């Protein structure tokens, strides 16, 4: 994985902060890690999260790539919902960062809890067998670039315990408490 730069998606939340800390501790000294941060226009604290992630990247002397995504006010094509639009724009940004830095891997912090939410959400939408399998630990993001999910078997509670043991801060995304969004409803009302 370290033969080329690796892009790590970091929102500033617990999961992605822990992912970055873990990768920094495991990577060889000559590893080239690019911290990629997508600032969505969906919450008031987005700018503070951006500053937090920029400072985190600076602390480890890592390359930092960021973008502000117009999710709420953008041109939503067809029936694309807000969450789907944010995801599509975020992954397009990650693809661009990988291309710009010559990266072959984009690493994201989906956990076992995210996996459970994804599977349940897909089942409720009437998915087929492939959808019930959930997210894969690795898949092609674009030609020559793999998307990796190394925390897919790790519970969110263990991620937070790791950060507490390291005395490491993170930023809570207040929009994750908004149960008007399907995934948040599943997280707080069904799977809690």
PDB file of C-alpha atoms in Angstrom:
ATOM      1  CA  UNK A   1       0.000   0.000   0.000  1.00  0.00           C
ATOM      2  CA  UNK A   2       2.845   2.436   0.732  1.00  0.00           C
ATOM      3  CA  UNK A   3       4.577   2.225  -2.666  1.00  0.00           C
ATOM      4  CA  UNK A   4       2.503   5.230  -3.774  1.00  0.00           C
ATOM      5  CA  UNK A   5       0.752   8.009  -1.879  1.00  0.00           C
ATOM      6  CA  UNK A   6      -2.397   6.974  -0.008  1.00  0.00           C
ATOM      7  CA  UNK A   7      -5.370   9.299   0.405  1.00  0.00           C
ATOM      8  CA  UNK A   8      -7.144   9.153   3.760  1.00  0.00           C
ATOM      9  CA  UNK A   9     -10.637  10.664   3.986  1.00  0.00           C
ATOM     10  CA  UNK A  10     -10.878  12.549   7.284  1.00  0.00           C
ATOM     11  CA  UNK A  11     -14.040  14.346   8.374  1.00  0.00           C
ATOM     12  CA  UNK A  12     -12.750  15.108  11.861  1.00  0.00           C
ATOM     13  CA  UNK A  13     -15.194  12.677  13.458  1.00  0.00           C
ATOM     14  CA  UNK A  14     -14.082   9.898  15.784  1.00  0.00           C
ATOM     15  CA  UNK A  15     -13.903   7.174  13.140  1.00  0.00           C
ATOM     16  CA  UNK A  16     -11.772   9.043  10.611  1.00  0.00           C
ATOM     17  CA  UNK A  17      -9.578  10.646  13.272  1.00  0.00           C
ATOM     18  CA  UNK A  18      -8.821   7.199  14.705  1.00  0.00           C
ATOM     19  CA  UNK A  19      -8.180   5.846  11.214  1.00  0.00           C
ATOM     20  CA  UNK A  20      -5.637   8.581  10.511  1.00  0.00           C
ATOM     21  CA  UNK A  21      -3.879   8.097  13.863  1.00  0.00           C
ATOM     22  CA  UNK A  22      -3.696   4.355  13.296  1.00  0.00           C
ATOM     23  CA  UNK A  23      -2.317   4.709   9.783  1.00  0.00           C
ATOM     24  CA  UNK A  24       0.273   7.278  10.851  1.00  0.00           C
ATOM     25  CA  UNK A  25       1.470   4.929  13.600  1.00  0.00           C
ATOM     26  CA  UNK A  26       1.670   1.920  11.250  1.00  0.00           C
ATOM     27  CA  UNK A  27       3.061   3.574   8.123  1.00  0.00           C
ATOM     28  CA  UNK A  28       6.775   3.476   7.367  1.00  0.00           C
ATOM     29  CA  UNK A  29       8.690   6.736   7.750  1.00  0.00           C
ATOM     30  CA  UNK A  30       8.764   7.329   3.983  1.00  0.00           C
ATOM     31  CA  UNK A  31       5.008   6.804   3.505  1.00  0.00           C
ATOM     32  CA  UNK A  32       3.183   9.572   1.686  1.00  0.00           C
ATOM     33  CA  UNK A  33      -0.243  10.158   3.225  1.00  0.00           C
ATOM     34  CA  UNK A  34      -2.625  12.767   1.887  1.00  0.00           C
ATOM     35  CA  UNK A  35      -5.394  13.879   4.238  1.00  0.00           C
ATOM     36  CA  UNK A  36      -8.535  14.662   2.226  1.00  0.00           C
ATOM     37  CA  UNK A  37     -11.317  16.675   3.842  1.00  0.00           C
ATOM     38  CA  UNK A  38     -14.686  17.450   2.261  1.00  0.00           C
ATOM     39  CA  UNK A  39     -16.485  20.308   3.979  1.00  0.00           C
ATOM     40  CA  UNK A  40     -20.217  20.005   3.313  1.00  0.00           C
ATOM     41  CA  UNK A  41     -22.532  22.997   3.498  1.00  0.00           C
ATOM     42  CA  UNK A  42     -24.933  20.975   5.654  1.00  0.00           C
ATOM     43  CA  UNK A  43     -23.960  22.056   9.156  1.00  0.00           C
ATOM     44  CA  UNK A  44     -22.920  25.091  11.120  1.00  0.00           C
ATOM     45  CA  UNK A  45     -19.767  23.501  12.556  1.00  0.00           C
ATOM     46  CA  UNK A  46     -18.319  22.497   9.170  1.00  0.00           C
ATOM     47  CA  UNK A  47     -15.703  25.260   9.187  1.00  0.00           C
ATOM     48  CA  UNK A  48     -14.511  24.254  12.668  1.00  0.00           C
ATOM     49  CA  UNK A  49     -14.168  20.630  11.516  1.00  0.00           C
ATOM     50  CA  UNK A  50     -12.147  21.839   8.512  1.00  0.00           C
ATOM     51  CA  UNK A  51      -9.766  23.732  10.815  1.00  0.00           C
ATOM     52  CA  UNK A  52      -9.475  20.706  13.119  1.00  0.00           C
ATOM     53  CA  UNK A  53      -8.569  18.356  10.247  1.00  0.00           C
ATOM     54  CA  UNK A  54      -6.126  20.871   8.749  1.00  0.00           C
ATOM     55  CA  UNK A  55      -4.390  21.163  12.133  1.00  0.00           C
ATOM     56  CA  UNK A  56      -4.308  17.358  12.494  1.00  0.00           C
ATOM     57  CA  UNK A  57      -2.668  16.996   9.071  1.00  0.00           C
ATOM     58  CA  UNK A  58      -0.214  19.756   9.990  1.00  0.00           C
ATOM     59  CA  UNK A  59       0.660  18.085  13.279  1.00  0.00           C
ATOM     60  CA  UNK A  60       1.767  14.979  11.400  1.00  0.00           C
ATOM     61  CA  UNK A  61       3.297  16.993   8.524  1.00  0.00           C
ATOM     62  CA  UNK A  62       0.968  15.381   5.982  1.00  0.00           C
ATOM     63  CA  UNK A  63      -0.273  16.776   2.695  1.00  0.00           C
ATOM     64  CA  UNK A  64      -3.763  18.256   3.042  1.00  0.00           C
ATOM     65  CA  UNK A  65      -6.430  18.562   0.344  1.00  0.00           C
ATOM     66  CA  UNK A  66      -9.801  20.122   1.085  1.00  0.00           C
ATOM     67  CA  UNK A  67     -12.903  21.248  -0.735  1.00  0.00           C
ATOM     68  CA  UNK A  68     -16.158  22.942   0.218  1.00  0.00           C
ATOM     69  CA  UNK A  69     -19.024  21.046  -1.378  1.00  0.00           C
ATOM     70  CA  UNK A  70     -22.303  22.772  -2.213  1.00  0.00           C
ATOM     71  CA  UNK A  71     -24.616  19.919  -1.331  1.00  0.00           C
ATOM     72  CA  UNK A  72     -27.687  21.777  -0.117  1.00  0.00           C
ATOM     73  CA  UNK A  73     -27.833  24.486  -2.772  1.00  0.00           C
ATOM     74  CA  UNK A  74     -26.388  22.570  -5.683  1.00  0.00           C
ATOM     75  CA  UNK A  75     -28.210  21.434  -8.779  1.00  0.00           C
ATOM     76  CA  UNK A  76     -29.740  18.149  -7.597  1.00  0.00           C
ATOM     77  CA  UNK A  77     -30.302  15.976 -10.640  1.00  0.00           C
ATOM     78  CA  UNK A  78     -33.448  13.851 -10.672  1.00  0.00           C
ATOM     79  CA  UNK A  79     -34.596  12.412  -7.368  1.00  0.00           C
ATOM     80  CA  UNK A  80     -31.178  12.332  -5.742  1.00  0.00           C
ATOM     81  CA  UNK A  81     -31.525  12.888  -2.006  1.00  0.00           C
ATOM     82  CA  UNK A  82     -29.286  15.066   0.126  1.00  0.00           C
ATOM     83  CA  UNK A  83     -27.304  12.153   1.579  1.00  0.00           C
ATOM     84  CA  UNK A  84     -26.787  10.558  -1.836  1.00  0.00           C
ATOM     85  CA  UNK A  85     -25.696  13.867  -3.347  1.00  0.00           C
ATOM     86  CA  UNK A  86     -23.205  14.485  -0.515  1.00  0.00           C
ATOM     87  CA  UNK A  87     -21.772  10.976  -0.954  1.00  0.00           C
ATOM     88  CA  UNK A  88     -21.480  11.327  -4.744  1.00  0.00           C
ATOM     89  CA  UNK A  89     -19.719  14.700  -4.504  1.00  0.00           C
ATOM     90  CA  UNK A  90     -17.421  13.477  -1.713  1.00  0.00           C
ATOM     91  CA  UNK A  91     -16.315  10.407  -3.694  1.00  0.00           C
ATOM     92  CA  UNK A  92     -15.744  12.514  -6.804  1.00  0.00           C
ATOM     93  CA  UNK A  93     -13.482  14.753  -4.695  1.00  0.00           C
ATOM     94  CA  UNK A  94     -11.597  11.722  -3.336  1.00  0.00           C
ATOM     95  CA  UNK A  95     -11.087  10.452  -6.883  1.00  0.00           C
ATOM     96  CA  UNK A  96      -9.710  13.856  -7.888  1.00  0.00           C
ATOM     97  CA  UNK A  97      -7.322  13.949  -4.917  1.00  0.00           C
ATOM     98  CA  UNK A  98      -6.091  10.435  -5.743  1.00  0.00           C
ATOM     99  CA  UNK A  99      -5.499  11.443  -9.362  1.00  0.00           C
ATOM    100  CA  UNK A 100      -3.756  14.710  -8.437  1.00  0.00           C
ATOM    101  CA  UNK A 101      -1.383  12.966  -5.998  1.00  0.00           C
ATOM    102  CA  UNK A 102      -0.781   9.759  -7.936  1.00  0.00           C
ATOM    103  CA  UNK A 103      -2.408   7.695  -5.188  1.00  0.00           C
ATOM    104  CA  UNK A 104      -3.468   4.107  -5.735  1.00  0.00           C
ATOM    105  CA  UNK A 105      -5.502   3.804  -2.517  1.00  0.00           C
ATOM    106  CA  UNK A 106      -8.223   5.893  -0.910  1.00  0.00           C
ATOM    107  CA  UNK A 107      -8.861   4.835   2.671  1.00  0.00           C
ATOM    108  CA  UNK A 108     -12.143   5.568   4.455  1.00  0.00           C
ATOM    109  CA  UNK A 109     -13.262   4.957   8.039  1.00  0.00           C
ATOM    110  CA  UNK A 110     -16.465   2.945   7.697  1.00  0.00           C
ATOM    111  CA  UNK A 111     -16.952   0.809  10.809  1.00  0.00           C
ATOM    112  CA  UNK A 112     -18.974  -2.306  11.658  1.00  0.00           C
ATOM    113  CA  UNK A 113     -21.739   0.019  12.879  1.00  0.00           C
ATOM    114  CA  UNK A 114     -21.804   1.743   9.476  1.00  0.00           C
ATOM    115  CA  UNK A 115     -21.988  -1.678   7.861  1.00  0.00           C
ATOM    116  CA  UNK A 116     -25.023  -2.663   9.948  1.00  0.00           C
ATOM    117  CA  UNK A 117     -26.753   0.629   9.105  1.00  0.00           C
ATOM    118  CA  UNK A 118     -25.996   0.171   5.407  1.00  0.00           C
ATOM    119  CA  UNK A 119     -27.353  -3.373   5.261  1.00  0.00           C
ATOM    120  CA  UNK A 120     -30.528  -2.494   7.158  1.00  0.00           C
ATOM    121  CA  UNK A 121     -31.093   0.598   5.017  1.00  0.00           C
ATOM    122  CA  UNK A 122     -30.686  -1.435   1.832  1.00  0.00           C
ATOM    123  CA  UNK A 123     -33.030  -4.155   3.072  1.00  0.00           C
ATOM    124  CA  UNK A 124     -35.687  -1.566   3.879  1.00  0.00           C
ATOM    125  CA  UNK A 125     -35.294  -0.155   0.360  1.00  0.00           C
ATOM    126  CA  UNK A 126     -35.809  -3.631  -1.097  1.00  0.00           C
ATOM    127  CA  UNK A 127     -32.289  -4.503  -2.204  1.00  0.00           C
ATOM    128  CA  UNK A 128     -31.272  -7.793  -3.750  1.00  0.00           C
ATOM    129  CA  UNK A 129     -28.731 -10.294  -2.451  1.00  0.00           C
ATOM    130  CA  UNK A 130     -25.750  -8.140  -3.431  1.00  0.00           C
ATOM    131  CA  UNK A 131     -27.059  -5.195  -1.397  1.00  0.00           C
ATOM    132  CA  UNK A 132     -27.641  -7.381   1.655  1.00  0.00           C
ATOM    133  CA  UNK A 133     -23.952  -8.280   1.593  1.00  0.00           C
ATOM    134  CA  UNK A 134     -23.112  -4.721   2.614  1.00  0.00           C
ATOM    135  CA  UNK A 135     -19.999  -2.723   1.885  1.00  0.00           C
ATOM    136  CA  UNK A 136     -16.928  -4.576   0.702  1.00  0.00           C
ATOM    137  CA  UNK A 137     -13.619  -4.054   2.529  1.00  0.00           C
ATOM    138  CA  UNK A 138     -12.068  -3.081  -0.808  1.00  0.00           C
ATOM    139  CA  UNK A 139     -13.390  -2.111  -4.220  1.00  0.00           C
ATOM    140  CA  UNK A 140     -12.290  -0.176  -7.268  1.00  0.00           C
ATOM    141  CA  UNK A 141     -12.945   3.545  -6.892  1.00  0.00           C
ATOM    142  CA  UNK A 142     -11.715   4.360 -10.375  1.00  0.00           C
ATOM    143  CA  UNK A 143      -9.276   2.697 -12.724  1.00  0.00           C
ATOM    144  CA  UNK A 144      -6.006   2.141 -10.879  1.00  0.00           C
ATOM    145  CA  UNK A 145      -7.364   3.336  -7.506  1.00  0.00           C
ATOM    146  CA  UNK A 146      -8.791   1.078  -4.789  1.00  0.00           C
ATOM    147  CA  UNK A 147     -11.133   2.200  -2.020  1.00  0.00           C
ATOM    148  CA  UNK A 148     -10.179   0.514   1.271  1.00  0.00           C
ATOM    149  CA  UNK A 149     -12.240   0.173   4.463  1.00  0.00           C
ATOM    150  CA  UNK A 150      -9.864  -1.233   7.108  1.00  0.00           C
ATOM    151  CA  UNK A 151     -12.201  -0.507  10.062  1.00  0.00           C
ATOM    152  CA  UNK A 152     -15.179  -2.399   8.646  1.00  0.00           C
ATOM    153  CA  UNK A 153     -14.999  -5.038  11.412  1.00  0.00           C
ATOM    154  CA  UNK A 154     -14.334  -2.565  14.211  1.00  0.00           C
ATOM    155  CA  UNK A 155     -17.207  -1.295  16.369  1.00  0.00           C
ATOM    156  CA  UNK A 156     -17.635   2.444  16.832  1.00  0.00           C
ATOM    157  CA  UNK A 157     -17.338   2.023  20.626  1.00  0.00           C
ATOM    158  CA  UNK A 158     -13.842   0.539  20.171  1.00  0.00           C
ATOM    159  CA  UNK A 159     -12.812   3.448  17.960  1.00  0.00           C
ATOM    160  CA  UNK A 160     -13.844   5.893  20.676  1.00  0.00           C
ATOM    161  CA  UNK A 161     -12.092   3.831  23.351  1.00  0.00           C
ATOM    162  CA  UNK A 162      -8.889   3.974  21.280  1.00  0.00           C
ATOM    163  CA  UNK A 163      -9.154   7.767  20.991  1.00  0.00           C
ATOM    164  CA  UNK A 164      -9.819   8.094  24.726  1.00  0.00           C
ATOM    165  CA  UNK A 165      -6.766   5.944  25.494  1.00  0.00           C
ATOM    166  CA  UNK A 166      -4.676   8.174  23.218  1.00  0.00           C
ATOM    167  CA  UNK A 167      -6.218  11.340  24.751  1.00  0.00           C
ATOM    168  CA  UNK A 168      -7.097  12.384  21.201  1.00  0.00           C
ATOM    169  CA  UNK A 169      -9.904  14.813  20.446  1.00  0.00           C
ATOM    170  CA  UNK A 170     -12.335  14.638  17.542  1.00  0.00           C
ATOM    171  CA  UNK A 171     -15.277  16.668  16.310  1.00  0.00           C
ATOM    172  CA  UNK A 172     -18.873  15.536  16.639  1.00  0.00           C
ATOM    173  CA  UNK A 173     -21.051  16.120  13.593  1.00  0.00           C
ATOM    174  CA  UNK A 174     -24.269  17.490  15.056  1.00  0.00           C
ATOM    175  CA  UNK A 175     -26.128  16.571  11.867  1.00  0.00           C
ATOM    176  CA  UNK A 176     -25.640  12.882  12.767  1.00  0.00           C
ATOM    177  CA  UNK A 177     -28.290  13.362  15.461  1.00  0.00           C
ATOM    178  CA  UNK A 178     -30.918  14.543  12.949  1.00  0.00           C
ATOM    179  CA  UNK A 179     -33.275  11.571  12.636  1.00  0.00           C
ATOM    180  CA  UNK A 180     -34.978  13.083   9.588  1.00  0.00           C
ATOM    181  CA  UNK A 181     -32.173  11.446   7.594  1.00  0.00           C
ATOM    182  CA  UNK A 182     -32.732   7.730   7.036  1.00  0.00           C
ATOM    183  CA  UNK A 183     -29.328   6.511   8.245  1.00  0.00           C
ATOM    184  CA  UNK A 184     -29.525   8.617  11.394  1.00  0.00           C
ATOM    185  CA  UNK A 185     -33.019   7.319  12.107  1.00  0.00           C
ATOM    186  CA  UNK A 186     -31.755   3.748  11.801  1.00  0.00           C
ATOM    187  CA  UNK A 187     -28.725   4.547  13.997  1.00  0.00           C
ATOM    188  CA  UNK A 188     -30.625   6.243  16.809  1.00  0.00           C
ATOM    189  CA  UNK A 189     -34.095   4.725  16.698  1.00  0.00           C
ATOM    190  CA  UNK A 190     -33.638   1.168  15.440  1.00  0.00           C
ATOM    191  CA  UNK A 191     -30.060  -0.015  16.092  1.00  0.00           C
ATOM    192  CA  UNK A 192     -29.464   1.895  19.354  1.00  0.00           C
TER     193      UNK A 192
END
